[in-house]
Amino acid sequence: YLILAPLAAVSGAHIRLAFYLANSLLMVAIFAGSVALMRQVGLRLSISQRLLLAALLLLWGPIHTAIRTGQISELLIAVLLWGVLWQLRRQWFLAGVALGIASALKPHLGLPILLVTAVRPDWRSVICACCVGAGILAAVVLRLRLAGHPWLGDLRRNVAQFTGPGGYGDPGGAERSAHLILSLPTLLQATYNEPTAASMISWAVSLAVAISVLAVEFRRSQRSYSSDFLVVALIATLTLLPMYHRYYDAVLLIFPLLWVLSRIWAGTAGRAVAVTAACLLVFLLPNTAAVIYEVVESRLPQALVDTAPWLVLVSYHQVWIVLVVVAALAWEQRRAGEREVQWRSAETSNS
């Protein structure tokens, strides 16, 4: 949040007003970017389809949570949507600026999407994004140094407190609300009380899936906007698993939501689309993990709430949902790659 430091000079009332106005404009930008992405993959939406898309975006629970908690997730997803769109259009400069801003705002969310673009033949957007992100951070750090603020020491101390035992980023923290963290280590920590092992397993699983996805992409001789969009949706979902994320970071699931809608409206929905759509319905509701923790559990016997099955299956249900979505998207991508190999083989044999 070094980038937001200059806002401290503005009064709280003005910041609050600007925040709500900005979020209203960002919703328009998210909707416009979503419609443009649909058009890029070959779909021209009717009025009814646009109204449904707008309704789904307005109902998206992580956006509500982001606005209520003062997070910048809405800005992040708006910038990422347009960055991906410009990347698909091969507008490398605009894509680089957008992805660079996203990576500077929240590196753990923006960088994975930027790395996906690195497998494309045009590296100019990646280089531009690195320059933009580095320039933003350099300007912020320079401002803090000129003000004589010990920013590096404060940053290290905050990170140590955040990730240390009992901190908000500790998957096995003493807080009962640790299950509100949307990441795989929290689920593994609940079943296997070893924080280091939980983190290592989470990273190993996520990297294995990412490498598999990129390997399939490298083997593809022909790319389409639809296949590129599927990869972005898969990596955006996978990003939520290996490290600390809260519910508002699930704005990234708008990418698989748009992919599902594009397949349904194109008439090519299959089992992977159906599974993904069913999972994403949960995120059209208010934060279900918070509702269970703050409302449901208070009305149930404590003996039930403290059981391992309740904790693993109910309290951490959002992590299971993200895992299922990743599996469905990875399966769909692999099937698409296998179909292309079969098509190439048939074409070779016919020639």
Short mmCIF file of C-alpha atoms in Angstrom, two decimals:
data_model
loop_
_atom_site.label_atom_id
_atom_site.label_comp_id
_atom_site.label_asym_id
_atom_site.label_seq_id
_atom_site.Cartn_x
_atom_site.Cartn_y
_atom_site.Cartn_z
CA TYR A 1 0.00 0.00 0.00
CA LEU A 2 2.97 2.31 -0.48
CA ILE A 3 1.25 3.55 -3.62
CA LEU A 4 -1.72 4.79 -1.57
CA ALA A 5 0.48 6.70 0.87
CA PRO A 6 -0.08 10.14 -0.79
CA LEU A 7 -3.80 9.88 0.02
CA ALA A 8 -2.94 10.43 3.68
CA ALA A 9 -2.65 14.15 2.91
CA VAL A 10 -6.37 14.33 2.05
CA SER A 11 -9.13 14.53 4.66
CA GLY A 12 -11.10 11.39 5.48
CA ALA A 13 -14.46 12.80 4.35
CA HIS A 14 -13.14 13.73 0.92
CA ILE A 15 -11.38 10.38 0.54
CA ARG A 16 -14.60 8.53 1.41
CA LEU A 17 -16.61 10.50 -1.14
CA ALA A 18 -13.96 10.03 -3.81
CA PHE A 19 -13.78 6.32 -2.98
CA TYR A 20 -17.49 5.72 -3.57
CA LEU A 21 -17.54 7.81 -6.72
CA ALA A 22 -14.50 6.00 -8.05
CA ASN A 23 -16.07 2.62 -7.30
CA SER A 24 -19.20 3.60 -9.22
CA LEU A 25 -17.09 4.51 -12.23
CA LEU A 26 -15.06 1.33 -11.83
CA MET A 27 -18.23 -0.79 -12.03
CA VAL A 28 -18.93 0.85 -15.38
CA ALA A 29 -15.35 0.11 -16.47
CA ILE A 30 -15.68 -3.54 -15.35
CA PHE A 31 -18.94 -3.96 -17.27
CA ALA A 32 -17.54 -2.28 -20.39
CA GLY A 33 -14.38 -4.38 -20.23
CA SER A 34 -16.42 -7.57 -19.82
CA VAL A 35 -18.59 -6.76 -22.85
CA ALA A 36 -15.49 -5.93 -24.89
CA LEU A 37 -13.84 -9.22 -23.86
CA MET A 38 -16.94 -11.11 -24.95
CA ARG A 39 -16.79 -9.37 -28.31
CA GLN A 40 -13.10 -10.19 -28.61
CA VAL A 41 -13.82 -13.93 -28.28
CA GLY A 42 -16.48 -13.65 -30.99
CA LEU A 43 -19.69 -12.84 -29.09
CA ARG A 44 -21.87 -9.81 -29.70
CA LEU A 45 -24.17 -9.63 -26.70
CA SER A 46 -27.84 -8.87 -27.03
CA ILE A 47 -29.59 -6.41 -24.72
CA SER A 48 -30.88 -9.22 -22.50
CA GLN A 49 -27.43 -10.79 -22.27
CA ARG A 50 -25.89 -7.44 -21.34
CA LEU A 51 -28.52 -6.93 -18.65
CA LEU A 52 -27.81 -10.40 -17.24
CA LEU A 53 -24.08 -9.72 -17.27
CA ALA A 54 -24.60 -6.39 -15.48
CA ALA A 55 -26.80 -8.09 -12.87
CA LEU A 56 -24.20 -10.79 -12.21
CA LEU A 57 -21.43 -8.23 -11.79
CA LEU A 58 -23.55 -6.13 -9.45
CA LEU A 59 -24.35 -9.24 -7.38
CA TRP A 60 -20.71 -10.39 -7.23
CA GLY A 61 -20.07 -10.78 -3.51
CA PRO A 62 -16.30 -10.07 -3.47
CA ILE A 63 -16.96 -6.64 -5.01
CA HIS A 64 -19.40 -5.80 -2.20
CA THR A 65 -16.86 -6.90 0.40
CA ALA A 66 -14.08 -4.91 -1.27
CA ILE A 67 -16.14 -1.71 -1.22
CA ARG A 68 -17.30 -2.25 2.37
CA THR A 69 -13.78 -2.88 3.67
CA GLY A 70 -12.11 -0.11 1.64
CA GLN A 71 -10.09 -2.47 -0.54
CA ILE A 72 -8.83 -1.70 -4.04
CA SER A 73 -9.88 -5.04 -5.52
CA GLU A 74 -12.44 -3.36 -7.79
CA LEU A 75 -9.74 -1.14 -9.28
CA LEU A 76 -7.51 -4.17 -9.69
CA ILE A 77 -10.04 -6.28 -11.60
CA ALA A 78 -10.99 -3.32 -13.82
CA VAL A 79 -7.35 -2.75 -14.77
CA LEU A 80 -6.74 -6.48 -15.28
CA LEU A 81 -9.82 -6.89 -17.49
CA TRP A 82 -8.72 -4.10 -19.80
CA GLY A 83 -5.10 -5.27 -19.69
CA VAL A 84 -6.11 -8.78 -20.79
CA LEU A 85 -8.39 -7.32 -23.46
CA TRP A 86 -5.60 -5.16 -24.89
CA GLN A 87 -3.24 -8.13 -24.74
CA LEU A 88 -5.69 -10.22 -26.78
CA ARG A 89 -5.96 -7.35 -29.25
CA ARG A 90 -2.14 -7.22 -29.43
CA GLN A 91 -2.16 -3.59 -28.26
CA TRP A 92 1.05 -4.16 -26.36
CA PHE A 93 1.60 -0.65 -24.97
CA LEU A 94 -1.86 -0.30 -23.41
CA ALA A 95 -1.71 -3.87 -22.14
CA GLY A 96 1.69 -3.25 -20.58
CA VAL A 97 0.54 -0.08 -18.83
CA ALA A 98 -2.57 -1.77 -17.42
CA LEU A 99 -0.79 -4.93 -16.27
CA GLY A 100 2.06 -2.87 -14.83
CA ILE A 101 -0.37 -0.81 -12.75
CA ALA A 102 -2.11 -3.98 -11.53
CA SER A 103 1.20 -5.61 -10.60
CA ALA A 104 2.26 -2.51 -8.68
CA LEU A 105 -1.05 -2.26 -6.81
CA LYS A 106 -1.19 -5.92 -5.72
CA PRO A 107 1.82 -7.91 -6.95
CA HIS A 108 0.47 -11.25 -5.70
CA LEU A 109 -2.62 -10.79 -7.91
CA GLY A 110 -1.29 -8.83 -10.87
CA LEU A 111 2.02 -10.61 -11.49
CA PRO A 112 0.56 -14.06 -12.26
CA ILE A 113 -1.63 -12.56 -14.99
CA LEU A 114 1.40 -10.70 -16.32
CA LEU A 115 3.43 -13.93 -16.36
CA VAL A 116 0.75 -15.58 -18.49
CA THR A 117 1.42 -13.00 -21.17
CA ALA A 118 5.10 -13.95 -21.08
CA VAL A 119 4.31 -17.18 -22.95
CA ARG A 120 2.93 -15.17 -25.86
CA PRO A 121 5.27 -14.35 -28.74
CA ASP A 122 5.10 -10.57 -28.14
CA TRP A 123 7.24 -9.60 -25.13
CA ARG A 124 6.76 -5.87 -25.58
CA SER A 125 3.77 -5.72 -23.25
CA VAL A 126 5.71 -7.61 -20.55
CA ILE A 127 8.68 -5.24 -20.82
CA CYS A 128 6.33 -2.24 -20.77
CA ALA A 129 4.51 -3.61 -17.70
CA CYS A 130 7.79 -4.13 -15.84
CA CYS A 131 8.87 -0.57 -16.64
CA VAL A 132 5.53 0.90 -15.54
CA GLY A 133 5.41 -1.12 -12.31
CA ALA A 134 9.02 -0.33 -11.46
CA GLY A 135 8.47 3.36 -12.24
CA ILE A 136 5.44 3.58 -9.93
CA LEU A 137 7.24 1.89 -7.06
CA ALA A 138 10.38 3.99 -7.60
CA ALA A 139 8.35 7.22 -7.49
CA VAL A 140 6.62 6.15 -4.27
CA VAL A 141 9.85 5.06 -2.57
CA LEU A 142 11.57 8.29 -3.62
CA ARG A 143 8.77 10.34 -2.09
CA LEU A 144 9.03 8.43 1.21
CA ARG A 145 12.81 8.75 1.30
CA LEU A 146 12.64 12.49 0.67
CA ALA A 147 10.18 12.76 3.57
CA GLY A 148 12.67 10.91 5.79
CA HIS A 149 10.23 8.10 6.52
CA PRO A 150 11.84 4.76 7.55
CA TRP A 151 9.59 2.90 5.11
CA LEU A 152 11.77 -0.18 4.63
CA GLY A 153 11.99 -0.94 8.34
CA ASP A 154 8.25 -0.42 8.76
CA LEU A 155 7.55 -2.65 5.77
CA ARG A 156 9.71 -5.47 7.13
CA ARG A 157 8.11 -5.17 10.56
CA ASN A 158 4.59 -5.21 9.12
CA VAL A 159 5.35 -8.24 6.96
CA ALA A 160 6.87 -10.08 9.94
CA GLN A 161 3.81 -9.33 12.10
CA PHE A 162 1.45 -10.23 9.28
CA THR A 163 2.99 -13.61 8.47
CA GLY A 164 4.14 -14.46 12.00
CA PRO A 165 2.34 -16.78 14.43
CA GLY A 166 -1.15 -15.49 15.12
CA GLY A 167 -0.95 -12.84 12.38
CA TYR A 168 -3.65 -12.27 9.80
CA GLY A 169 -1.57 -14.05 7.19
CA ASP A 170 -0.93 -17.09 9.38
CA PRO A 171 -3.08 -19.97 8.04
CA GLY A 172 -2.98 -21.64 11.43
CA GLY A 173 -3.47 -18.48 13.43
CA ALA A 174 -5.06 -18.50 16.82
CA GLU A 175 -8.02 -16.60 15.46
CA ARG A 176 -11.08 -18.76 14.85
CA SER A 177 -11.72 -16.50 11.86
CA ALA A 178 -8.62 -17.85 10.11
CA HIS A 179 -11.00 -19.87 7.92
CA LEU A 180 -12.05 -16.59 6.31
CA ILE A 181 -8.70 -16.68 4.51
CA LEU A 182 -9.27 -17.93 0.97
CA SER A 183 -6.19 -20.06 0.30
CA LEU A 184 -5.15 -23.69 0.24
CA PRO A 185 -2.70 -23.53 3.23
CA THR A 186 -5.60 -22.71 5.57
CA LEU A 187 -7.43 -25.86 4.50
CA LEU A 188 -4.33 -28.04 4.82
CA GLN A 189 -3.48 -26.48 8.17
CA ALA A 190 -6.90 -27.49 9.46
CA THR A 191 -6.30 -31.12 8.52
CA TYR A 192 -2.55 -31.35 9.09
CA ASN A 193 -1.18 -29.08 11.81
CA GLU A 194 2.11 -28.22 10.10
CA PRO A 195 2.21 -24.63 8.72
CA THR A 196 5.45 -25.10 6.80
CA ALA A 197 4.31 -28.33 5.21
CA ALA A 198 0.92 -26.82 4.36
CA SER A 199 2.58 -23.89 2.61
CA MET A 200 5.05 -26.10 0.72
CA ILE A 201 2.31 -28.49 -0.45
CA SER A 202 0.16 -25.56 -1.60
CA TRP A 203 2.96 -24.04 -3.62
CA ALA A 204 3.94 -27.44 -5.06
CA VAL A 205 0.36 -28.14 -6.20
CA SER A 206 -0.09 -24.65 -7.65
CA LEU A 207 3.23 -24.69 -9.51
CA ALA A 208 2.55 -28.17 -10.87
CA VAL A 209 -0.80 -27.06 -12.27
CA ALA A 210 0.69 -23.83 -13.68
CA ILE A 211 3.53 -25.73 -15.38
CA SER A 212 1.05 -28.21 -16.82
CA VAL A 213 -1.10 -25.39 -18.18
CA LEU A 214 1.85 -23.62 -19.77
CA ALA A 215 3.16 -26.90 -21.20
CA VAL A 216 -0.16 -27.48 -22.95
CA GLU A 217 -0.04 -23.94 -24.30
CA PHE A 218 3.47 -24.34 -25.66
CA ARG A 219 2.41 -27.47 -27.54
CA ARG A 220 -0.47 -25.71 -29.26
CA SER A 221 0.30 -24.86 -32.86
CA GLN A 222 -2.75 -22.64 -33.22
CA ARG A 223 -4.05 -20.21 -30.66
CA SER A 224 -7.44 -18.58 -30.54
CA TYR A 225 -8.90 -15.82 -28.42
CA SER A 226 -11.09 -18.41 -26.71
CA SER A 227 -8.14 -20.61 -25.72
CA ASP A 228 -6.15 -17.61 -24.49
CA PHE A 229 -9.15 -16.48 -22.45
CA LEU A 230 -9.44 -19.95 -20.87
CA VAL A 231 -5.78 -19.86 -19.81
CA VAL A 232 -6.22 -16.42 -18.24
CA ALA A 233 -9.31 -17.64 -16.36
CA LEU A 234 -7.42 -20.70 -15.13
CA ILE A 235 -4.35 -18.81 -13.94
CA ALA A 236 -6.50 -16.11 -12.30
CA THR A 237 -8.30 -18.80 -10.30
CA LEU A 238 -5.11 -20.69 -9.49
CA THR A 239 -3.59 -17.47 -8.13
CA LEU A 240 -5.94 -17.63 -5.14
CA LEU A 241 -4.63 -20.97 -3.86
CA PRO A 242 -0.96 -20.89 -2.74
CA MET A 243 -0.85 -17.81 -0.50
CA TYR A 244 -2.89 -15.47 1.69
CA HIS A 245 -6.06 -14.08 0.14
CA ARG A 246 -9.29 -12.75 1.59
CA TYR A 247 -12.76 -12.96 0.10
CA TYR A 248 -12.43 -9.61 -1.69
CA ASP A 249 -9.54 -11.02 -3.75
CA ALA A 250 -12.02 -13.45 -5.31
CA VAL A 251 -12.84 -10.65 -7.76
CA LEU A 252 -10.37 -12.60 -9.91
CA LEU A 253 -13.09 -15.22 -10.34
CA ILE A 254 -14.82 -12.78 -12.67
CA PHE A 255 -12.51 -14.20 -15.36
CA PRO A 256 -13.89 -17.76 -15.10
CA LEU A 257 -17.39 -16.26 -14.79
CA LEU A 258 -16.95 -14.51 -18.13
CA TRP A 259 -15.50 -17.68 -19.65
CA VAL A 260 -18.55 -19.66 -18.51
CA LEU A 261 -20.94 -17.08 -19.95
CA SER A 262 -19.04 -16.99 -23.25
CA ARG A 263 -19.29 -20.78 -23.62
CA ILE A 264 -22.97 -20.87 -22.68
CA TRP A 265 -23.92 -18.06 -25.06
CA ALA A 266 -21.80 -19.58 -27.82
CA GLY A 267 -23.68 -22.86 -27.41
CA THR A 268 -20.54 -24.87 -26.56
CA ALA A 269 -21.15 -25.54 -22.87
CA GLY A 270 -19.98 -28.90 -21.56
CA ARG A 271 -19.45 -30.59 -18.23
CA ALA A 272 -16.55 -28.31 -17.27
CA VAL A 273 -18.73 -25.26 -17.92
CA ALA A 274 -21.58 -26.73 -15.86
CA VAL A 275 -19.30 -27.57 -12.91
CA THR A 276 -17.62 -24.16 -12.99
CA ALA A 277 -20.96 -22.33 -13.22
CA ALA A 278 -22.38 -24.26 -10.26
CA CYS A 279 -19.32 -23.44 -8.15
CA LEU A 280 -19.33 -19.74 -9.02
CA LEU A 281 -22.97 -19.35 -7.93
CA VAL A 282 -21.69 -19.25 -4.35
CA PHE A 283 -19.89 -15.98 -5.05
CA LEU A 284 -23.14 -14.31 -6.11
CA LEU A 285 -24.14 -14.44 -2.44
CA PRO A 286 -22.77 -12.38 0.46
CA ASN A 287 -19.57 -13.84 1.89
CA THR A 288 -20.82 -17.31 2.76
CA ALA A 289 -17.83 -18.12 4.99
CA ALA A 290 -18.51 -15.00 7.06
CA VAL A 291 -22.23 -15.80 7.25
CA ILE A 292 -21.46 -19.31 8.50
CA TYR A 293 -18.95 -17.99 11.04
CA GLU A 294 -20.95 -15.03 12.35
CA VAL A 295 -24.54 -16.27 12.01
CA VAL A 296 -24.89 -20.01 11.51
CA GLU A 297 -22.28 -21.26 13.98
CA SER A 298 -23.66 -19.14 16.82
CA ARG A 299 -26.95 -21.07 16.53
CA LEU A 300 -25.45 -24.54 16.45
CA PRO A 301 -24.04 -26.70 19.25
CA GLN A 302 -20.41 -25.92 19.90
CA ALA A 303 -19.66 -29.64 19.87
CA LEU A 304 -20.67 -29.73 16.19
CA VAL A 305 -18.86 -26.54 15.22
CA ASP A 306 -15.58 -27.77 16.71
CA THR A 307 -15.56 -31.06 14.81
CA ALA A 308 -13.01 -31.63 12.05
CA PRO A 309 -15.61 -32.41 9.34
CA TRP A 310 -17.44 -29.13 10.01
CA LEU A 311 -14.23 -27.12 9.99
CA VAL A 312 -12.77 -28.76 6.88
CA LEU A 313 -15.90 -29.17 4.76
CA VAL A 314 -18.15 -26.31 5.86
CA SER A 315 -15.94 -23.53 7.22
CA TYR A 316 -13.45 -23.89 4.37
CA HIS A 317 -16.01 -24.57 1.62
CA GLN A 318 -14.81 -21.61 -0.47
CA VAL A 319 -11.34 -23.13 -0.77
CA TRP A 320 -12.89 -26.39 -1.98
CA ILE A 321 -14.89 -24.44 -4.54
CA VAL A 322 -11.76 -22.75 -5.92
CA LEU A 323 -10.04 -26.14 -6.11
CA VAL A 324 -12.94 -27.61 -8.09
CA VAL A 325 -12.96 -24.62 -10.47
CA VAL A 326 -9.21 -25.00 -11.07
CA ALA A 327 -9.66 -28.72 -11.75
CA ALA A 328 -12.57 -28.12 -14.15
CA LEU A 329 -10.73 -25.42 -16.11
CA ALA A 330 -7.50 -27.46 -16.26
CA TRP A 331 -9.45 -30.48 -17.50
CA GLU A 332 -11.14 -28.39 -20.17
CA GLN A 333 -7.83 -26.92 -21.32
CA ARG A 334 -6.24 -30.36 -21.56
CA ARG A 335 -9.20 -31.72 -23.53
CA ALA A 336 -8.94 -28.78 -25.91
CA GLY A 337 -5.24 -29.54 -26.39
CA GLU A 338 -5.97 -33.23 -27.03
CA ARG A 339 -8.62 -32.36 -29.61
CA GLU A 340 -6.13 -30.17 -31.44
CA VAL A 341 -3.54 -32.98 -31.47
CA GLN A 342 -6.14 -35.40 -32.86
CA TRP A 343 -7.18 -32.87 -35.48
CA ARG A 344 -3.55 -32.33 -36.56
CA SER A 345 -2.99 -36.10 -36.74
CA ALA A 346 -6.10 -36.58 -38.87
CA GLU A 347 -5.06 -33.72 -41.14
CA THR A 348 -1.56 -35.18 -41.55
CA SER A 349 -2.89 -38.64 -42.38
CA ASN A 350 -5.34 -37.23 -44.92
CA SER A 351 -2.62 -35.23 -46.65
#
